[in-house]
Amino acid sequence: MVAAEESRGVSRPVDLDEAVGLLTGARQVVLLAHVNPDADALGSALALGLALHRRGAQVQVSFGAPEQPAESLRALDVAGLVVPHHRVAHVPELLVVLDTGSVDRLGPLADRAETAGTTLVIDHHVSNSGFGTHYYVDPRAEATAVMVLHLLDAMGASVDLPTARCLYAGLVTDTRNFRAASPDTHAMAARLLVAGVDAEAVTRPLLDTHPFSWLSMLSVVLGTARLEVGEARGLGLVHARIGREHVSCGRQEEIESVIDVLRTTAEAEVAVVLKQVGEHRWTASMRSKGRLDVAAAASALGGGGHRVASGFTLEGEAPDILDRVRHALADAPLLG
């Protein structure tokens, strides 16, 4: 059993073996992804949750918002481990937070990091400075799914087809369809394919499928796009806005896919999409082509993420937020 409640306010790093000890010693585990979980966050939580469930632990997988996973991710939950956030245990024995750079990214479930007996953070975001009682963070990993596969191997857990599909979904999305994957991660993908993953069947709903209504939404949003070649330290910035009417009506997959269209702009090193989630509340996705550290810019704005893919949330008017983005990018370090 996991040790009794740790001293609050103290968070310490753990290595692979210590993380495995925490996971295998728990009888009741809640695994949380960040709000609006992507394939890496939810796939990692489900893959690890399946292994713990098979060991006999009582397992819940959840996230603070929305009420259900994105439609393209629902088939990954073969064991019915996902529960709505209002059903998550209030005082879990072990809380495992995956792919989440800061506690506020848990939304309404952020308090579980305080009420849990033990909280283990598993993440690959460079901006994660560690929270909870224990953290296992590796910014060198291209995806949290990479770290979870190492954990499963160290636990002696089977990587069968349902588990492999969860991990492959995380790998394919966080490596931009393996364009940013190392040789080791390509080898991991090959292993998952050998386990039976149908790459086309997993990838198509995640990256290549949208309803017809997405085209009209995209045309409106791209009409707001502006190119500023002198910004982002002279490397170029392109940005666009998604209004509240599209954010509230569109599927998460469609909203999040806009940044991938915008980032194709040849004249811009950095792409930014502002998404209106409240009357004066905006979330933002930031992407770099590898020459500018957008994680540093996002951190300066209260967010975080990877050096080439980050985000933040701010209150205010869009033009003022864009001014803050310009200043943050002007101070962001160049990448070697």
PDB file of C-alpha atoms in Angstrom, residues 40-172:
ATOM      1  CA  ASP A  40      -1.106  11.534 -25.455  1.00  0.00           C
ATOM      2  CA  ALA A  41      -2.715  12.571 -22.173  1.00  0.00           C
ATOM      3  CA  LEU A  42      -5.726  10.258 -22.321  1.00  0.00           C
ATOM      4  CA  GLY A  43      -3.950   7.416 -24.122  1.00  0.00           C
ATOM      5  CA  SER A  44      -1.194   7.411 -21.503  1.00  0.00           C
ATOM      6  CA  ALA A  45      -3.692   7.453 -18.645  1.00  0.00           C
ATOM      7  CA  LEU A  46      -5.702   4.604 -20.159  1.00  0.00           C
ATOM      8  CA  ALA A  47      -2.654   2.451 -20.958  1.00  0.00           C
ATOM      9  CA  LEU A  48      -1.342   2.771 -17.409  1.00  0.00           C
ATOM     10  CA  GLY A  49      -4.847   2.431 -15.978  1.00  0.00           C
ATOM     11  CA  LEU A  50      -5.387  -0.846 -17.851  1.00  0.00           C
ATOM     12  CA  ALA A  51      -2.189  -2.288 -16.386  1.00  0.00           C
ATOM     13  CA  LEU A  52      -3.129  -1.293 -12.838  1.00  0.00           C
ATOM     14  CA  HIS A  53      -6.711  -2.529 -13.322  1.00  0.00           C
ATOM     15  CA  ARG A  54      -5.387  -5.931 -14.387  1.00  0.00           C
ATOM     16  CA  ARG A  55      -3.227  -6.033 -11.266  1.00  0.00           C
ATOM     17  CA  GLY A  56      -6.403  -5.776  -9.199  1.00  0.00           C
ATOM     18  CA  ALA A  57      -6.354  -2.095  -8.295  1.00  0.00           C
ATOM     19  CA  GLN A  58      -9.526  -0.025  -8.247  1.00  0.00           C
ATOM     20  CA  VAL A  59      -8.967   2.434 -11.115  1.00  0.00           C
ATOM     21  CA  GLN A  60     -10.620   5.629 -12.316  1.00  0.00           C
ATOM     22  CA  VAL A  61      -9.447   7.701 -15.299  1.00  0.00           C
ATOM     23  CA  SER A  62     -10.768  11.229 -15.723  1.00  0.00           C
ATOM     24  CA  PHE A  63     -10.144  14.903 -16.572  1.00  0.00           C
ATOM     25  CA  GLY A  64     -11.669  18.216 -15.501  1.00  0.00           C
ATOM     26  CA  ALA A  65     -13.393  19.152 -18.775  1.00  0.00           C
ATOM     27  CA  PRO A  66     -15.292  18.477 -20.967  1.00  0.00           C
ATOM     28  CA  GLU A  67     -17.811  15.890 -19.768  1.00  0.00           C
ATOM     29  CA  GLN A  68     -16.664  13.250 -22.260  1.00  0.00           C
ATOM     30  CA  PRO A  69     -13.465  12.478 -24.154  1.00  0.00           C
ATOM     31  CA  ALA A  70     -13.125  13.744 -27.695  1.00  0.00           C
ATOM     32  CA  GLU A  71     -15.081  11.534 -30.061  1.00  0.00           C
ATOM     33  CA  SER A  72     -11.915  10.334 -31.769  1.00  0.00           C
ATOM     34  CA  LEU A  73     -10.532   9.027 -28.450  1.00  0.00           C
ATOM     35  CA  ARG A  74     -13.538   7.200 -26.992  1.00  0.00           C
ATOM     36  CA  ALA A  75     -12.727   3.844 -28.576  1.00  0.00           C
ATOM     37  CA  LEU A  76      -9.489   3.690 -26.575  1.00  0.00           C
ATOM     38  CA  ASP A  77     -11.397   3.092 -23.324  1.00  0.00           C
ATOM     39  CA  VAL A  78     -12.055  -0.632 -23.802  1.00  0.00           C
ATOM     40  CA  ALA A  79     -12.383  -1.355 -20.068  1.00  0.00           C
ATOM     41  CA  GLY A  80     -14.753   1.498 -19.177  1.00  0.00           C
ATOM     42  CA  LEU A  81     -12.224   3.180 -16.893  1.00  0.00           C
ATOM     43  CA  VAL A  82     -13.160   6.782 -17.792  1.00  0.00           C
ATOM     44  CA  VAL A  83     -15.552   8.467 -15.362  1.00  0.00           C
ATOM     45  CA  PRO A  84     -16.981  12.029 -15.357  1.00  0.00           C
ATOM     46  CA  HIS A  85     -15.049  14.465 -13.188  1.00  0.00           C
ATOM     47  CA  HIS A  86     -17.867  14.697 -10.624  1.00  0.00           C
ATOM     48  CA  ARG A  87     -17.508  10.974  -9.897  1.00  0.00           C
ATOM     49  CA  VAL A  88     -13.784  11.037  -9.191  1.00  0.00           C
ATOM     50  CA  ALA A  89     -12.881   9.880  -5.678  1.00  0.00           C
ATOM     51  CA  HIS A  90     -12.343  12.850  -3.381  1.00  0.00           C
ATOM     52  CA  VAL A  91      -9.499  11.301  -1.387  1.00  0.00           C
ATOM     53  CA  PRO A  92      -7.747   8.792  -3.638  1.00  0.00           C
ATOM     54  CA  GLU A  93      -5.020   6.632  -2.173  1.00  0.00           C
ATOM     55  CA  LEU A  94      -2.806   7.348  -5.179  1.00  0.00           C
ATOM     56  CA  LEU A  95      -3.370  10.128  -7.684  1.00  0.00           C
ATOM     57  CA  VAL A  96      -1.412   9.858 -10.945  1.00  0.00           C
ATOM     58  CA  VAL A  97      -1.339  13.042 -13.040  1.00  0.00           C
ATOM     59  CA  LEU A  98      -0.239  12.508 -16.630  1.00  0.00           C
ATOM     60  CA  ASP A  99       0.987  14.851 -19.370  1.00  0.00           C
ATOM     61  CA  THR A 100       0.097  17.891 -17.255  1.00  0.00           C
ATOM     62  CA  GLY A 101       2.582  20.710 -16.861  1.00  0.00           C
ATOM     63  CA  SER A 102       0.983  22.451 -13.865  1.00  0.00           C
ATOM     64  CA  VAL A 103      -1.724  21.701 -11.329  1.00  0.00           C
ATOM     65  CA  ASP A 104      -4.077  24.375 -12.678  1.00  0.00           C
ATOM     66  CA  ARG A 105      -4.324  22.343 -15.915  1.00  0.00           C
ATOM     67  CA  LEU A 106      -6.446  19.871 -13.947  1.00  0.00           C
ATOM     68  CA  GLY A 107      -9.286  22.400 -13.812  1.00  0.00           C
ATOM     69  CA  PRO A 108     -11.962  21.455 -11.253  1.00  0.00           C
ATOM     70  CA  LEU A 109      -9.967  18.378 -10.238  1.00  0.00           C
ATOM     71  CA  ALA A 110      -6.922  20.374  -9.127  1.00  0.00           C
ATOM     72  CA  ASP A 111      -7.878  19.906  -5.477  1.00  0.00           C
ATOM     73  CA  ARG A 112      -7.247  16.143  -5.743  1.00  0.00           C
ATOM     74  CA  ALA A 113      -3.533  16.887  -5.789  1.00  0.00           C
ATOM     75  CA  GLU A 114      -4.004  18.131  -2.215  1.00  0.00           C
ATOM     76  CA  THR A 115      -6.497  15.554  -0.918  1.00  0.00           C
ATOM     77  CA  ALA A 116      -4.828  12.424  -2.325  1.00  0.00           C
ATOM     78  CA  GLY A 117      -2.677  10.307  -0.044  1.00  0.00           C
ATOM     79  CA  THR A 118       0.117  10.431  -2.615  1.00  0.00           C
ATOM     80  CA  THR A 119       0.308  12.296  -5.921  1.00  0.00           C
ATOM     81  CA  LEU A 120       2.646  11.099  -8.666  1.00  0.00           C
ATOM     82  CA  VAL A 121       3.154  13.366 -11.688  1.00  0.00           C
ATOM     83  CA  ILE A 122       4.292  11.685 -14.922  1.00  0.00           C
ATOM     84  CA  ASP A 123       5.105  14.195 -17.634  1.00  0.00           C
ATOM     85  CA  HIS A 124       7.474  15.214 -20.435  1.00  0.00           C
ATOM     86  CA  HIS A 125       6.803  18.969 -20.546  1.00  0.00           C
ATOM     87  CA  VAL A 126       9.989  20.985 -20.141  1.00  0.00           C
ATOM     88  CA  SER A 127       8.014  23.622 -18.226  1.00  0.00           C
ATOM     89  CA  ASN A 128       6.996  21.138 -15.505  1.00  0.00           C
ATOM     90  CA  SER A 129       8.913  22.083 -12.377  1.00  0.00           C
ATOM     91  CA  GLY A 130       7.285  19.346 -10.332  1.00  0.00           C
ATOM     92  CA  PHE A 131       4.160  19.304  -8.186  1.00  0.00           C
ATOM     93  CA  GLY A 132       2.297  16.739  -6.134  1.00  0.00           C
ATOM     94  CA  THR A 133       4.265  14.699  -3.620  1.00  0.00           C
ATOM     95  CA  HIS A 134       6.361  12.915  -6.242  1.00  0.00           C
ATOM     96  CA  TYR A 135       7.165  13.680  -9.844  1.00  0.00           C
ATOM     97  CA  TYR A 136       8.698  11.668 -12.665  1.00  0.00           C
ATOM     98  CA  VAL A 137       9.443  14.162 -15.429  1.00  0.00           C
ATOM     99  CA  ASP A 138      11.571  13.574 -18.523  1.00  0.00           C
ATOM    100  CA  PRO A 139      11.631  16.461 -21.032  1.00  0.00           C
ATOM    101  CA  ARG A 140      13.707  14.315 -23.405  1.00  0.00           C
ATOM    102  CA  ALA A 141      10.737  12.025 -24.042  1.00  0.00           C
ATOM    103  CA  GLU A 142       8.783  12.993 -27.157  1.00  0.00           C
ATOM    104  CA  ALA A 143       5.502  11.957 -25.503  1.00  0.00           C
ATOM    105  CA  THR A 144       4.227  10.918 -22.107  1.00  0.00           C
ATOM    106  CA  ALA A 145       3.304   7.647 -23.832  1.00  0.00           C
ATOM    107  CA  VAL A 146       7.044   6.953 -24.208  1.00  0.00           C
ATOM    108  CA  MET A 147       7.462   7.219 -20.442  1.00  0.00           C
ATOM    109  CA  VAL A 148       4.397   5.066 -19.780  1.00  0.00           C
ATOM    110  CA  LEU A 149       5.730   2.299 -22.010  1.00  0.00           C
ATOM    111  CA  HIS A 150       8.972   2.302 -19.988  1.00  0.00           C
ATOM    112  CA  LEU A 151       6.887   2.091 -16.796  1.00  0.00           C
ATOM    113  CA  LEU A 152       4.810  -0.799 -18.133  1.00  0.00           C
ATOM    114  CA  ASP A 153       7.953  -2.702 -19.057  1.00  0.00           C
ATOM    115  CA  ALA A 154       9.447  -2.093 -15.619  1.00  0.00           C
ATOM    116  CA  MET A 155       6.177  -3.308 -14.052  1.00  0.00           C
ATOM    117  CA  GLY A 156       6.248  -6.468 -16.161  1.00  0.00           C
ATOM    118  CA  ALA A 157       2.858  -5.514 -17.614  1.00  0.00           C
ATOM    119  CA  SER A 158       1.616  -6.953 -20.878  1.00  0.00           C
ATOM    120  CA  VAL A 159       1.499  -4.582 -23.842  1.00  0.00           C
ATOM    121  CA  ASP A 160      -1.434  -6.170 -25.645  1.00  0.00           C
ATOM    122  CA  LEU A 161      -3.481  -4.645 -28.466  1.00  0.00           C
ATOM    123  CA  PRO A 162      -5.750  -2.366 -26.341  1.00  0.00           C
ATOM    124  CA  THR A 163      -2.715  -1.018 -24.485  1.00  0.00           C
ATOM    125  CA  ALA A 164      -0.704  -0.662 -27.686  1.00  0.00           C
ATOM    126  CA  ARG A 165      -3.494   1.327 -29.367  1.00  0.00           C
ATOM    127  CA  CYS A 166      -3.551   3.813 -26.469  1.00  0.00           C
ATOM    128  CA  LEU A 167       0.203   4.283 -26.618  1.00  0.00           C
ATOM    129  CA  TYR A 168       0.341   4.513 -30.408  1.00  0.00           C
ATOM    130  CA  ALA A 169      -2.310   7.256 -30.358  1.00  0.00           C
ATOM    131  CA  GLY A 170      -0.122   9.257 -27.979  1.00  0.00           C
ATOM    132  CA  LEU A 171       3.011   8.727 -30.041  1.00  0.00           C
ATOM    133  CA  VAL A 172       1.494   9.582 -33.415  1.00  0.00           C
TER     134      VAL A 172
END
